[in-house]
Backbone as a ProteinNet text record, in pm:
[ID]
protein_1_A
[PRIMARY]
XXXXXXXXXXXXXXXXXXXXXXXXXXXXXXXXXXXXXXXXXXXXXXXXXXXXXXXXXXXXXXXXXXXXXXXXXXXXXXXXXXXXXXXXXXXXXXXXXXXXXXXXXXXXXXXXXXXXXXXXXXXXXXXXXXXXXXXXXXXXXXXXXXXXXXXX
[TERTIARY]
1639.5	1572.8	1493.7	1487.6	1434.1	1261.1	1203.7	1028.2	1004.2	935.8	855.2	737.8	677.2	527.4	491.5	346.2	282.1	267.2	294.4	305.1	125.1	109.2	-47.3	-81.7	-227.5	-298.3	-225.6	-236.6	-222.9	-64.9	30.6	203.6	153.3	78.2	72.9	78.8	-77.5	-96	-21.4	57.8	142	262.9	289.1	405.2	404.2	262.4	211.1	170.2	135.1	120.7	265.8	327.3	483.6	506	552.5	619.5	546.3	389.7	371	374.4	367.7	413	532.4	656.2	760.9	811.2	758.2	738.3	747	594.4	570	670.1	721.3	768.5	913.6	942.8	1109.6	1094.3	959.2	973.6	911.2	860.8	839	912.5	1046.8	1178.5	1233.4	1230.4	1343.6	1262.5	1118.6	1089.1	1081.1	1047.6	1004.8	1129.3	1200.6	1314.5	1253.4	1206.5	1158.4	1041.8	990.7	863.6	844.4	957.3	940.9	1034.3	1026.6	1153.9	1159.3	1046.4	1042.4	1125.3	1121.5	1224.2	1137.5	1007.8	929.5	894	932.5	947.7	832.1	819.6	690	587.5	629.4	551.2	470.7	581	491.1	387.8	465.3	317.9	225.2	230.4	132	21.2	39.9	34.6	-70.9	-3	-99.2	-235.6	-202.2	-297.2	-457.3	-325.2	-485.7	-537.9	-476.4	-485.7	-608.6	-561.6	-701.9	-825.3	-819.7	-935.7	-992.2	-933.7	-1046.3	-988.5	-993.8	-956.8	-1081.4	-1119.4	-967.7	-998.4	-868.5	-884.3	-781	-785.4	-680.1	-588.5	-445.4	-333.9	-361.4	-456.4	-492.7	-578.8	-644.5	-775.6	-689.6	-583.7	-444.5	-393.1	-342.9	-208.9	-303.7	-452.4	-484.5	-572.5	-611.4	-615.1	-482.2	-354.7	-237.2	-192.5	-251.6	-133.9	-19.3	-4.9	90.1	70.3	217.2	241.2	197.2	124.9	121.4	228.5	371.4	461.3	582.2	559.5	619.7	533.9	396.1	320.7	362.5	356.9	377.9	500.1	640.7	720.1	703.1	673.1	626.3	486.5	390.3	324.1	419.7	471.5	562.6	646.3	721.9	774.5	715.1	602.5	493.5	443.3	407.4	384.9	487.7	591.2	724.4	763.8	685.7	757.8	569.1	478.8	391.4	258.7	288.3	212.7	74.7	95.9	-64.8	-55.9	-188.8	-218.2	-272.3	-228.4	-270.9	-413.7	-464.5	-571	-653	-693.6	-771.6	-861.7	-932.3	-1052.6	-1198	-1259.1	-1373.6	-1432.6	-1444.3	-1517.2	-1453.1	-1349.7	-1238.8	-1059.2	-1072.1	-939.9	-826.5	-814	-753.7	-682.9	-718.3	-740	-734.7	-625.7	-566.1	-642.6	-645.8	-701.5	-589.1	-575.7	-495.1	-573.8	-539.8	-574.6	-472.2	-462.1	-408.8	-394.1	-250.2	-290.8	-274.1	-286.8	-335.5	-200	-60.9	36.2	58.7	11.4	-7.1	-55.4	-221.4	-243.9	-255.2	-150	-31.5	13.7	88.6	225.3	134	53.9	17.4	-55.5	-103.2	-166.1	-14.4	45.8	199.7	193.3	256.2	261.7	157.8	47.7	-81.3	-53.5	-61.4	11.6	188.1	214.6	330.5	328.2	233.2	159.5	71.3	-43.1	-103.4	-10.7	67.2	134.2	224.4	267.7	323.5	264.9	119.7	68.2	-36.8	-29.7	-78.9	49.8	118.5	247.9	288.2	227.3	254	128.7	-8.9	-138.6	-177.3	-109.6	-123.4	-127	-80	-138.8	-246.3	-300.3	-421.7	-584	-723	-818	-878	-941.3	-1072.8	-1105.6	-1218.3	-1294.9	-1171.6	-1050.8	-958.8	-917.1	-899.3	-867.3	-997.9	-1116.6	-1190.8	-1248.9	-1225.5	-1242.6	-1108.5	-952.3	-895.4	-949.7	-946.3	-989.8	-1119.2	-1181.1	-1330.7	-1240.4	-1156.8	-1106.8	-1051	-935.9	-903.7	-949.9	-1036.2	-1183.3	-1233.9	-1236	-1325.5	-1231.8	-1110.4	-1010.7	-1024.8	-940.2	-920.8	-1062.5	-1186.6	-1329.6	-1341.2	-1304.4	-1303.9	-1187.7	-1026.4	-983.5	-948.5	-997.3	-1043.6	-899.2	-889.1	-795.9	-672.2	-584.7	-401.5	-379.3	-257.9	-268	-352.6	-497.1	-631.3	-595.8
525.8	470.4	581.9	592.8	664.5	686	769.1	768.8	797.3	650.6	687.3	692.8	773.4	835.7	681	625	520.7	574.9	489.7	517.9	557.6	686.3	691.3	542.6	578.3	445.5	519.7	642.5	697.9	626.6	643.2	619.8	493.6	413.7	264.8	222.6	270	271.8	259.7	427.7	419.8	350.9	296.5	204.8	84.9	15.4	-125.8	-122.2	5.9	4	21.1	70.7	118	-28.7	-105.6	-224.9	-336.3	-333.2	-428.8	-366.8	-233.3	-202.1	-240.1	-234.3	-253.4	-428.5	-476.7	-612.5	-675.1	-601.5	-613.3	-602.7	-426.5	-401	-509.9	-520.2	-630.3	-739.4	-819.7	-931.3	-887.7	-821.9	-749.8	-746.5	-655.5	-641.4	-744.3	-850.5	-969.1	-1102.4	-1048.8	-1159.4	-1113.3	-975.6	-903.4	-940.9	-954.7	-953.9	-1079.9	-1159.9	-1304.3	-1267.3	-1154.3	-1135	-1015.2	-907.1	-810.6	-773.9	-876.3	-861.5	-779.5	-667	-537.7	-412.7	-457	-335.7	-224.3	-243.3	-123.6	-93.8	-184.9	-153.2	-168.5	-157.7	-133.3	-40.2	129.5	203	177.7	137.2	88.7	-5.3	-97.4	-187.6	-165.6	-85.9	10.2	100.3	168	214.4	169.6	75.7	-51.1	-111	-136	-165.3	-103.7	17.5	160.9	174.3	184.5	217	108.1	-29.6	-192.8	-127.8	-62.9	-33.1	102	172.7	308.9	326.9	185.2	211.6	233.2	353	418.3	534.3	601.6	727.8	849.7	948.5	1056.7	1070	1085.3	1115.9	1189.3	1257.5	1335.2	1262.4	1216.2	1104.6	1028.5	965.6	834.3	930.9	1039.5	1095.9	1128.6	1207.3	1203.8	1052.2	961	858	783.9	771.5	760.8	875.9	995	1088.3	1154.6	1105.2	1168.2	1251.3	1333.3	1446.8	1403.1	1491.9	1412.4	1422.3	1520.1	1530	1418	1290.2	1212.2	1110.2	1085.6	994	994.9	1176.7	1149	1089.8	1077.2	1015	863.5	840.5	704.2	629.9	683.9	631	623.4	759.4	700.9	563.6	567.4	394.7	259.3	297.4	188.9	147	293.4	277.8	243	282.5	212.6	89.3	16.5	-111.9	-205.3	-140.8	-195.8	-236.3	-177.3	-210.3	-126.5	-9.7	69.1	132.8	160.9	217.5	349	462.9	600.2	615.8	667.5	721.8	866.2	924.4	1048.5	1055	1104.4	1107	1113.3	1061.6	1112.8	1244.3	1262.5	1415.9	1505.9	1470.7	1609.6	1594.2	1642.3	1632	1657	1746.6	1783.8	1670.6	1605.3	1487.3	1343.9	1278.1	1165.5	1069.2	949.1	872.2	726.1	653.7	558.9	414.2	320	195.1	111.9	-2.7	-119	-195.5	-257.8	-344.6	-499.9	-595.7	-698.2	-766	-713.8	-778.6	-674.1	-557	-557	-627.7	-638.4	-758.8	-864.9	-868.7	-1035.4	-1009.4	-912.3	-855	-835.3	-785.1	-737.8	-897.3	-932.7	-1090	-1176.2	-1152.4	-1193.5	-1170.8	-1028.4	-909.4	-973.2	-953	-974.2	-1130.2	-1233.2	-1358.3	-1319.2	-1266.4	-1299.7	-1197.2	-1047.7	-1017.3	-1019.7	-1158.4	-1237.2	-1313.1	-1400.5	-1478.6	-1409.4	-1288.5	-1223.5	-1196.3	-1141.6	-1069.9	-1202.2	-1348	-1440.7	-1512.4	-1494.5	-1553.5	-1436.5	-1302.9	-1180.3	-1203.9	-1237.7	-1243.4	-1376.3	-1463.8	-1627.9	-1673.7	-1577.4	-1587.9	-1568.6	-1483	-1419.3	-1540.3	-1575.9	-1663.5	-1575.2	-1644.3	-1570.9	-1500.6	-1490.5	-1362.4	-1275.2	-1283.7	-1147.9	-1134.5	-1198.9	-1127.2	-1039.4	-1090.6	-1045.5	-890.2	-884.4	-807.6	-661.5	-705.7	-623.9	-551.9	-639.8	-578	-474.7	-487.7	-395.6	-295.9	-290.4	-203	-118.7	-160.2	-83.4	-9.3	-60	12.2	102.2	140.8	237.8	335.7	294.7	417.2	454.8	399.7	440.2	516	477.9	558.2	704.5	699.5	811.5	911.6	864.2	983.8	1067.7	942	1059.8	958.6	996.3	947.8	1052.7	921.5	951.1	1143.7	1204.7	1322	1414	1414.7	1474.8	1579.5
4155.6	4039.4	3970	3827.8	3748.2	3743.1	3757.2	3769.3	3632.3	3555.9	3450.6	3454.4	3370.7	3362.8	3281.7	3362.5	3251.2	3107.2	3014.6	2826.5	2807.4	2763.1	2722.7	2628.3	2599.2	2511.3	2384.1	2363.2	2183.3	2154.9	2231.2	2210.6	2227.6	2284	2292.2	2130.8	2100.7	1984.2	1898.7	1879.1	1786.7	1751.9	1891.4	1910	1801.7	1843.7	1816.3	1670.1	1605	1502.8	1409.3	1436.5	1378.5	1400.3	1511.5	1468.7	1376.5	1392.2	1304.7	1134.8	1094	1001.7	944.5	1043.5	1036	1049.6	1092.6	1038.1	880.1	882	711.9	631.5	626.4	581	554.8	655.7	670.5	539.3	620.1	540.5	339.6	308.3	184.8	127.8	196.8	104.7	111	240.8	190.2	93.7	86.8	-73.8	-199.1	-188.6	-303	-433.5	-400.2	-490.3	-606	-546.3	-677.1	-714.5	-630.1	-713.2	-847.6	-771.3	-789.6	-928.5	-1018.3	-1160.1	-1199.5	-1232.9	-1275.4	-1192	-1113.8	-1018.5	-975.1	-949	-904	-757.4	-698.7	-518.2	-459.1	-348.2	-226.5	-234.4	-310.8	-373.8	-456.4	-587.4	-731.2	-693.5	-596.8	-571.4	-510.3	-458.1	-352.9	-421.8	-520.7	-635.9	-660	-750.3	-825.3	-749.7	-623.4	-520.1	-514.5	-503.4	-483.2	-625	-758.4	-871.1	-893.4	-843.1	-893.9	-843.2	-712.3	-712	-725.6	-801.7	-792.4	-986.8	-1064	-1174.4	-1296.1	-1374.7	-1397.9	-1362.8	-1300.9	-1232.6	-1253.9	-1222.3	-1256	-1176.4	-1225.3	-1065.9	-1002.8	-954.9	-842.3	-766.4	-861.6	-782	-666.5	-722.9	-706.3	-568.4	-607.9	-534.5	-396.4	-371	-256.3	-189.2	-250.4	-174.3	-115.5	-191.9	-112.4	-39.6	-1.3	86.3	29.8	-84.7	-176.8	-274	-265.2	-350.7	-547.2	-571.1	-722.4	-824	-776.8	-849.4	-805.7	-699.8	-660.1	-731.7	-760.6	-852.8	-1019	-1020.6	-1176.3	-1238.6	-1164.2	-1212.7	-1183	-1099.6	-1084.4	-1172.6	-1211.2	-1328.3	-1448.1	-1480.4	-1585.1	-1587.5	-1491.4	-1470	-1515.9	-1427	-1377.4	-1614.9	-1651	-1807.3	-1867.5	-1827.7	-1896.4	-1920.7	-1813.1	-1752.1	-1804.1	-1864.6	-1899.6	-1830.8	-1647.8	-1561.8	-1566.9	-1607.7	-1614.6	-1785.2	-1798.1	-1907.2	-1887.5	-1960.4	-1950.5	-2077.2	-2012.9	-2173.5	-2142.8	-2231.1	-2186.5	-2164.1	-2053.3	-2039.7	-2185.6	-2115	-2228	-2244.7	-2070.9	-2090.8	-2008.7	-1996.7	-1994.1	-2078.5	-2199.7	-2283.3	-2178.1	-2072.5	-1993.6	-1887.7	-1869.7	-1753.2	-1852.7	-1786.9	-1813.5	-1740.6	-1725.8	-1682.5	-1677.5	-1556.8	-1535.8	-1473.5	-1528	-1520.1	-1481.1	-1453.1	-1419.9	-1583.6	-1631	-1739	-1737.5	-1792.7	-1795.7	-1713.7	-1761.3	-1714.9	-1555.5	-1566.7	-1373.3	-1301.2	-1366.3	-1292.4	-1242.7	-1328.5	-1316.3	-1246.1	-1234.2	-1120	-1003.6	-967.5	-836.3	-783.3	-830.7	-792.1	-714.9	-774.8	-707.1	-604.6	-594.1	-495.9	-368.3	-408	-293.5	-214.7	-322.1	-242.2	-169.7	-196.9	-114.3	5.5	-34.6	104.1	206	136.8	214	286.8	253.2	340.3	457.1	438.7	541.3	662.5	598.3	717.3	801.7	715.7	751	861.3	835.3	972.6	1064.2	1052.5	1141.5	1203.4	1170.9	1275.6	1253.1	1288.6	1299.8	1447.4	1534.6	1667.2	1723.6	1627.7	1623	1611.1	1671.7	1629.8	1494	1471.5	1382.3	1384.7	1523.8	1577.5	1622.3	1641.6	1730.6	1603.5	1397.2	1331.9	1267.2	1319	1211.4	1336	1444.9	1556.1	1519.6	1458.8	1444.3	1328	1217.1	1095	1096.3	1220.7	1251.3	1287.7	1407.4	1453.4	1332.8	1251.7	1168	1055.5	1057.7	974.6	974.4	1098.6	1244.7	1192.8	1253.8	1253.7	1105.1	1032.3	920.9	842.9	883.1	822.9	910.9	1016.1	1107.6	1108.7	1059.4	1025.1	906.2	796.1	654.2	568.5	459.6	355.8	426.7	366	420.7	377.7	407.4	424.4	418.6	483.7	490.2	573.2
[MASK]
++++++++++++++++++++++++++++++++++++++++++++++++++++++++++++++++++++++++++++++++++++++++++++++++++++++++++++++++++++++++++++++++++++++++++++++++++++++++

């Protein structure tokens, strides 16, 4: 018989976190389609997400609170303006620097978006009580305040 080494806590971790990501993710793409008429995907909406709240801000502001490259954002704001979801304008006090917002019909679209990703992650931690969701949500807090914004 084969000798395995017990799985550390960190690979635990990362395990448990990858599948419930991957959860999400599953059921996202198999509703998004009635929500998602515009054709802007899991990104764009992701986007939009971060964009509601740190609006209005510059694609750099955008590209390092998501972890992302800002030359993978800038074609994707364009879209997102194409399709009517954000509004670009120039800063006030730097001509240099653009500034991006959420517009009235994003936040139509993302209000969608959010209900149909409330309900996901509401039948993915429905096993879950109260105190063990409101106990994870501490947990993920912790982490996420302690290791800094995504590609840091």
């Amino acid at each position: 018989q084969e000798f395995r080494a017990p799985m550390s806590e960190n690979k635990q971790i990362a395990q448990q976190l990858d599948q419930v990501m991957r959860k999400i993710d599953a059921q996202m793409h198999r509703r998004m389609p009635s929500v998602d008429t515009r054709r802007i995907g899991p990104i764009g909406a992701i986007m939009l997400m971060h964009l509601e709240g740190a609006e209005p801000c510059s694609i750099n502001t955008l590209a390092q609170a998501m972890g992302r490259d800002k030359s993978q954002l800038t074609r994707l704001v364009r879209n997102l303006e194409a399709r009517g979801l954000i509004l670009r304008r120039e800063s006030p006090t730097d001509g240099r620097v653009t500034l991006l917002s959420v517009s009235e019909e994003g936040h139509r679209f993302l209000a969608r978006v959010v209900r149909v990703l409330e309900e996901v992650v509401a039948e993915i931690a429905d096993p879950l009580g109260p105190e063990e969701k409101a106990q994870l949500i501490a947990l993920l807090k912790a982490v996420n305040a302690a290791s800094g914004p995504p590609g840091a």
